[in-house]
Amino acid sequence: MPVPSEEALSSSPFTALGLGRPIVQAVLEKGYTTPSPIQQQCIPAVLEGRDVMAAAQTGTGKTAGFTLPMLERLRHGAHARNNIVRALVLTPTRELAAQVGENVAAYSRHLDLRSDVVFGGVKVNPQMMRLRRGADVLVATPGRLMDLAQQNAVKLDRVEILVLDEADRMLDMGFIRDIQKILALLPPKRQNLLFSATFEASIKKLATGLLHNPVQLQATPENRTAATVEHVLHPCDMDRKPELLGHLIRSNDWQQVLVFSRTKHGANRIAERLTKEGIEAAAIHGNKSQGARTRALAGFKGGEVRVLVATDIAARGIDIHQLPHVVNLDLPNQAEDYVHRIGRTGRAGHSGHAVSLVAAEEHELLRAIERMIGNPLPRQAVPGFEPTVLSAPPLDLSGGRGRGGSRSGGGRSAAGAVAGGASRGRSQARPRSR
Ligand code: AMP
């Protein structure tokens, strides 16, 4: 990797934000040239030592937004030792913890700081051994961190910076008690950064007890990426969805497809069925071991696994670039998850394709999604798979454009508008969907 020139380092906008040379060098080596909007706002605020409350989803560059200035602050202090943790990042899932950990390692590669990642589902002993030397940055899921704290494997009373990443997810997943226990172990004087996609009552309550005079930031995923997503809805009967999925993959020759299933059981079943049909597929969800999840993800990224079937929670935070196709085998229970799911495709200016297989029974879920994104999803019946079961009122095939227009809309025309609505994110749409 070529070392950035002195000129490139000193004229970088990351330097102008107040980051030091070794960090800017690592950022330039990652290939970033311009800070994202959330980074522009977050970096100076964190460097000033302020608490931050940020409405930011995955895809906004939030991880570098908190990590870069955190490293800048940490590099000027005394290093960690003896089980001491200096900066603590809590994340809801193992995948997100691993991913944030990789980012921290990449951004600190020219610094003499120790970072570590701990999560459940793997042996605790090696984690305990490593933590003896302390960690300047520890990325952790709440349950495992509590276990480690109870066994005195980590000392949290010297934490200088606390980050709660995807705080809404942590609350959704029932981590509030673990978080409260962890907070009780932290010193009162510290810097707090809270990132969440939504700011509903439970998050506001958590924020009130946690943050002191916070700088409030808001970021939405970049429109240029979301606008390239083409959405389409195929109405069909519930029991024919697996067959339709196989048909779509084969007839369109899709090579890399992320399929969302609402249940773990459903994810397993569909992966097994596709594999039997000769389409290489794997499932990832909370009941799979960490090793199995990592293998499935690596296979999918590497192209050996053509279809990855995931539950919403397992897929959360997976950062796969340029994913061409996302299929909703079931609609999500929470309308907001539709936005998260399609956020997996069409990133970084590449075009993406978001397909939803919708049965009459999902009529209400569909209405909630369409209300939230502010647009109907373009309908397109697949010949041979037209639904026979109708909802009451029947699932409107017109795509909200009046009767007689059934099977209209190949998706492309309305795609930009749908994506534009979706990319505005959960916080704006929420009041209407509740
Ligand atoms: P995040 O929202 O933190 O999950 O980041 C989304 C993706 O954007 C990640 O793949 C990052 O590596 C990438 N990224 C973060 N900051 C920048 C930047 N300033 N320029 C380009 N890509 C970035």
PDB file of N, CA and C in Angstrom, residues 11-64:
ATOM      1  N   SER A  11      -3.116  18.209   3.451  1.00  0.00           N
ATOM      2  CA  SER A  11      -4.252  18.892   2.815  1.00  0.00           C
ATOM      3  C   SER A  11      -5.548  18.093   2.945  1.00  0.00           C
ATOM      4  N   SER A  12      -5.510  16.929   3.614  1.00  0.00           N
ATOM      5  CA  SER A  12      -6.728  16.107   3.724  1.00  0.00           C
ATOM      6  C   SER A  12      -7.782  16.813   4.574  1.00  0.00           C
ATOM      7  N   PRO A  13      -9.048  16.729   4.177  1.00  0.00           N
ATOM      8  CA  PRO A  13     -10.110  17.310   5.027  1.00  0.00           C
ATOM      9  C   PRO A  13     -10.209  16.622   6.388  1.00  0.00           C
ATOM     10  N   PHE A  14      -9.692  15.397   6.498  1.00  0.00           N
ATOM     11  CA  PHE A  14      -9.689  14.734   7.808  1.00  0.00           C
ATOM     12  C   PHE A  14      -8.706  15.437   8.750  1.00  0.00           C
ATOM     13  N   THR A  15      -7.595  15.938   8.193  1.00  0.00           N
ATOM     14  CA  THR A  15      -6.640  16.700   9.008  1.00  0.00           C
ATOM     15  C   THR A  15      -7.297  17.995   9.465  1.00  0.00           C
ATOM     16  N   ALA A  16      -8.055  18.610   8.552  1.00  0.00           N
ATOM     17  CA  ALA A  16      -8.720  19.882   8.888  1.00  0.00           C
ATOM     18  C   ALA A  16      -9.737  19.697  10.016  1.00  0.00           C
ATOM     19  N   LEU A  17     -10.261  18.490  10.162  1.00  0.00           N
ATOM     20  CA  LEU A  17     -11.230  18.243  11.242  1.00  0.00           C
ATOM     21  C   LEU A  17     -10.548  18.097  12.596  1.00  0.00           C
ATOM     22  N   GLY A  18      -9.216  17.974  12.594  1.00  0.00           N
ATOM     23  CA  GLY A  18      -8.503  17.917  13.873  1.00  0.00           C
ATOM     24  C   GLY A  18      -7.872  16.575  14.172  1.00  0.00           C
ATOM     25  N   LEU A  19      -7.867  15.677  13.193  1.00  0.00           N
ATOM     26  CA  LEU A  19      -7.259  14.362  13.427  1.00  0.00           C
ATOM     27  C   LEU A  19      -5.769  14.414  13.135  1.00  0.00           C
ATOM     28  N   GLY A  20      -5.016  13.638  13.915  1.00  0.00           N
ATOM     29  CA  GLY A  20      -3.557  13.655  13.771  1.00  0.00           C
ATOM     30  C   GLY A  20      -3.089  12.762  12.635  1.00  0.00           C
ATOM     31  N   ARG A  21      -1.830  12.934  12.303  1.00  0.00           N
ATOM     32  CA  ARG A  21      -1.205  12.301  11.150  1.00  0.00           C
ATOM     33  C   ARG A  21      -1.369  10.774  11.064  1.00  0.00           C
ATOM     34  N   PRO A  22      -1.063  10.012  12.152  1.00  0.00           N
ATOM     35  CA  PRO A  22      -1.161   8.546  11.994  1.00  0.00           C
ATOM     36  C   PRO A  22      -2.587   8.075  11.696  1.00  0.00           C
ATOM     37  N   ILE A  23      -3.556   8.832  12.188  1.00  0.00           N
ATOM     38  CA  ILE A  23      -4.953   8.433  11.958  1.00  0.00           C
ATOM     39  C   ILE A  23      -5.366   8.803  10.531  1.00  0.00           C
ATOM     40  N   VAL A  24      -4.981  10.010  10.105  1.00  0.00           N
ATOM     41  CA  VAL A  24      -5.322  10.426   8.732  1.00  0.00           C
ATOM     42  C   VAL A  24      -4.649   9.489   7.729  1.00  0.00           C
ATOM     43  N   GLN A  25      -3.429   9.089   8.056  1.00  0.00           N
ATOM     44  CA  GLN A  25      -2.730   8.158   7.153  1.00  0.00           C
ATOM     45  C   GLN A  25      -3.538   6.863   6.999  1.00  0.00           C
ATOM     46  N   ALA A  26      -4.016   6.330   8.122  1.00  0.00           N
ATOM     47  CA  ALA A  26      -4.799   5.088   8.067  1.00  0.00           C
ATOM     48  C   ALA A  26      -6.089   5.291   7.276  1.00  0.00           C
ATOM     49  N   VAL A  27      -6.704   6.454   7.438  1.00  0.00           N
ATOM     50  CA  VAL A  27      -7.956   6.756   6.730  1.00  0.00           C
ATOM     51  C   VAL A  27      -7.710   6.838   5.218  1.00  0.00           C
ATOM     52  N   LEU A  28      -6.640   7.510   4.839  1.00  0.00           N
ATOM     53  CA  LEU A  28      -6.318   7.633   3.412  1.00  0.00           C
ATOM     54  C   LEU A  28      -5.971   6.265   2.836  1.00  0.00           C
ATOM     55  N   GLU A  29      -5.304   5.445   3.639  1.00  0.00           N
ATOM     56  CA  GLU A  29      -4.974   4.095   3.172  1.00  0.00           C
ATOM     57  C   GLU A  29      -6.227   3.235   2.978  1.00  0.00           C
ATOM     58  N   LYS A  30      -7.283   3.554   3.721  1.00  0.00           N
ATOM     59  CA  LYS A  30      -8.572   2.864   3.527  1.00  0.00           C
ATOM     60  C   LYS A  30      -9.234   3.325   2.233  1.00  0.00           C
ATOM     61  N   GLY A  31      -8.741   4.420   1.687  1.00  0.00           N
ATOM     62  CA  GLY A  31      -9.302   4.917   0.432  1.00  0.00           C
ATOM     63  C   GLY A  31     -10.339   6.021   0.597  1.00  0.00           C
ATOM     64  N   TYR A  32     -10.541   6.490   1.836  1.00  0.00           N
ATOM     65  CA  TYR A  32     -11.507   7.581   2.017  1.00  0.00           C
ATOM     66  C   TYR A  32     -10.819   8.909   1.682  1.00  0.00           C
ATOM     67  N   THR A  33     -11.513   9.753   0.967  1.00  0.00           N
ATOM     68  CA  THR A  33     -10.937  11.062   0.668  1.00  0.00           C
ATOM     69  C   THR A  33     -11.696  12.176   1.375  1.00  0.00           C
ATOM     70  N   THR A  34     -13.025  11.973   1.535  1.00  0.00           N
ATOM     71  CA  THR A  34     -13.863  13.029   2.096  1.00  0.00           C
ATOM     72  C   THR A  34     -14.638  12.488   3.290  1.00  0.00           C
ATOM     73  N   PRO A  35     -14.698  13.234   4.371  1.00  0.00           N
ATOM     74  CA  PRO A  35     -15.510  12.773   5.502  1.00  0.00           C
ATOM     75  C   PRO A  35     -16.992  12.777   5.132  1.00  0.00           C
ATOM     76  N   SER A  36     -17.725  11.793   5.609  1.00  0.00           N
ATOM     77  CA  SER A  36     -19.171  11.752   5.364  1.00  0.00           C
ATOM     78  C   SER A  36     -19.817  12.832   6.246  1.00  0.00           C
ATOM     79  N   PRO A  37     -21.080  13.214   5.981  1.00  0.00           N
ATOM     80  CA  PRO A  37     -21.715  14.266   6.793  1.00  0.00           C
ATOM     81  C   PRO A  37     -21.684  13.981   8.300  1.00  0.00           C
ATOM     82  N   ILE A  38     -21.937  12.736   8.688  1.00  0.00           N
ATOM     83  CA  ILE A  38     -21.937  12.451  10.136  1.00  0.00           C
ATOM     84  C   ILE A  38     -20.520  12.599  10.691  1.00  0.00           C
ATOM     85  N   GLN A  39     -19.534  12.245   9.892  1.00  0.00           N
ATOM     86  CA  GLN A  39     -18.139  12.389  10.350  1.00  0.00           C
ATOM     87  C   GLN A  39     -17.766  13.862  10.492  1.00  0.00           C
ATOM     88  N   GLN A  40     -18.242  14.672   9.553  1.00  0.00           N
ATOM     89  CA  GLN A  40     -17.942  16.105   9.645  1.00  0.00           C
ATOM     90  C   GLN A  40     -18.488  16.723  10.922  1.00  0.00           C
ATOM     91  N   GLN A  41     -19.642  16.216  11.343  1.00  0.00           N
ATOM     92  CA  GLN A  41     -20.248  16.790  12.538  1.00  0.00           C
ATOM     93  C   GLN A  41     -19.691  16.159  13.814  1.00  0.00           C
ATOM     94  N   CYS A  42     -19.492  14.838  13.739  1.00  0.00           N
ATOM     95  CA  CYS A  42     -19.168  14.088  14.950  1.00  0.00           C
ATOM     96  C   CYS A  42     -17.708  14.265  15.381  1.00  0.00           C
ATOM     97  N   ILE A  43     -16.802  14.273  14.411  1.00  0.00           N
ATOM     98  CA  ILE A  43     -15.371  14.277  14.763  1.00  0.00           C
ATOM     99  C   ILE A  43     -15.008  15.498  15.628  1.00  0.00           C
ATOM    100  N   PRO A  44     -15.348  16.730  15.211  1.00  0.00           N
ATOM    101  CA  PRO A  44     -14.973  17.877  16.056  1.00  0.00           C
ATOM    102  C   PRO A  44     -15.643  17.838  17.439  1.00  0.00           C
ATOM    103  N   ALA A  45     -16.909  17.394  17.480  1.00  0.00           N
ATOM    104  CA  ALA A  45     -17.627  17.360  18.766  1.00  0.00           C
ATOM    105  C   ALA A  45     -16.951  16.397  19.737  1.00  0.00           C
ATOM    106  N   VAL A  46     -16.558  15.222  19.236  1.00  0.00           N
ATOM    107  CA  VAL A  46     -15.914  14.233  20.118  1.00  0.00           C
ATOM    108  C   VAL A  46     -14.532  14.734  20.535  1.00  0.00           C
ATOM    109  N   LEU A  47     -13.822  15.368  19.605  1.00  0.00           N
ATOM    110  CA  LEU A  47     -12.477  15.887  19.944  1.00  0.00           C
ATOM    111  C   LEU A  47     -12.561  16.952  21.042  1.00  0.00           C
ATOM    112  N   GLU A  48     -13.657  17.689  21.039  1.00  0.00           N
ATOM    113  CA  GLU A  48     -13.843  18.705  22.090  1.00  0.00           C
ATOM    114  C   GLU A  48     -14.192  18.098  23.435  1.00  0.00           C
ATOM    115  N   GLY A  49     -14.477  16.801  23.430  1.00  0.00           N
ATOM    116  CA  GLY A  49     -14.819  16.145  24.684  1.00  0.00           C
ATOM    117  C   GLY A  49     -16.304  16.169  24.995  1.00  0.00           C
ATOM    118  N   ARG A  50     -17.115  16.584  24.025  1.00  0.00           N
ATOM    119  CA  ARG A  50     -18.557  16.680  24.266  1.00  0.00           C
ATOM    120  C   ARG A  50     -19.227  15.311  24.227  1.00  0.00           C
ATOM    121  N   ASP A  51     -20.352  15.165  24.923  1.00  0.00           N
ATOM    122  CA  ASP A  51     -21.215  14.003  24.754  1.00  0.00           C
ATOM    123  C   ASP A  51     -21.967  14.185  23.437  1.00  0.00           C
ATOM    124  N   VAL A  52     -22.278  13.072  22.792  1.00  0.00           N
ATOM    125  CA  VAL A  52     -22.944  13.147  21.485  1.00  0.00           C
ATOM    126  C   VAL A  52     -24.145  12.201  21.463  1.00  0.00           C
ATOM    127  N   MET A  53     -25.221  12.696  20.887  1.00  0.00           N
ATOM    128  CA  MET A  53     -26.399  11.845  20.665  1.00  0.00           C
ATOM    129  C   MET A  53     -26.682  11.934  19.164  1.00  0.00           C
ATOM    130  N   ALA A  54     -26.489  10.826  18.450  1.00  0.00           N
ATOM    131  CA  ALA A  54     -26.566  10.889  16.991  1.00  0.00           C
ATOM    132  C   ALA A  54     -27.608   9.932  16.437  1.00  0.00           C
ATOM    133  N   ALA A  55     -28.456  10.455  15.584  1.00  0.00           N
ATOM    134  CA  ALA A  55     -29.410   9.613  14.857  1.00  0.00           C
ATOM    135  C   ALA A  55     -28.726   9.209  13.563  1.00  0.00           C
ATOM    136  N   ALA A  56     -28.214   8.005  13.525  1.00  0.00           N
ATOM    137  CA  ALA A  56     -27.454   7.583  12.342  1.00  0.00           C
ATOM    138  C   ALA A  56     -27.563   6.079  12.172  1.00  0.00           C
ATOM    139  N   GLN A  57     -27.872   5.674  10.964  1.00  0.00           N
ATOM    140  CA  GLN A  57     -27.976   4.248  10.667  1.00  0.00           C
ATOM    141  C   GLN A  57     -26.671   3.737  10.056  1.00  0.00           C
ATOM    142  N   THR A  58     -26.620   2.420   9.908  1.00  0.00           N
ATOM    143  CA  THR A  58     -25.513   1.804   9.180  1.00  0.00           C
ATOM    144  C   THR A  58     -25.466   2.386   7.772  1.00  0.00           C
ATOM    145  N   GLY A  59     -24.289   2.620   7.262  1.00  0.00           N
ATOM    146  CA  GLY A  59     -24.170   3.142   5.903  1.00  0.00           C
ATOM    147  C   GLY A  59     -23.859   4.625   5.866  1.00  0.00           C
ATOM    148  N   THR A  60     -23.894   5.265   7.034  1.00  0.00           N
ATOM    149  CA  THR A  60     -23.637   6.705   7.081  1.00  0.00           C
ATOM    150  C   THR A  60     -22.170   7.006   7.367  1.00  0.00           C
ATOM    151  N   GLY A  61     -21.408   5.976   7.708  1.00  0.00           N
ATOM    152  CA  GLY A  61     -20.017   6.190   8.107  1.00  0.00           C
ATOM    153  C   GLY A  61     -19.910   6.504   9.594  1.00  0.00           C
ATOM    154  N   LYS A  62     -20.917   6.082  10.358  1.00  0.00           N
ATOM    155  CA  LYS A  62     -20.941   6.424  11.781  1.00  0.00           C
ATOM    156  C   LYS A  62     -19.787   5.774  12.544  1.00  0.00           C
ATOM    157  N   THR A  63     -19.375   4.576  12.114  1.00  0.00           N
ATOM    158  CA  THR A  63     -18.331   3.873  12.868  1.00  0.00           C
ATOM    159  C   THR A  63     -17.040   4.702  12.888  1.00  0.00           C
ATOM    160  N   ALA A  64     -16.629   5.172  11.696  1.00  0.00           N
ATOM    161  CA  ALA A  64     -15.444   6.041  11.667  1.00  0.00           C
ATOM    162  C   ALA A  64     -15.758   7.356  12.376  1.00  0.00           C
TER     163      ALA A  64
END
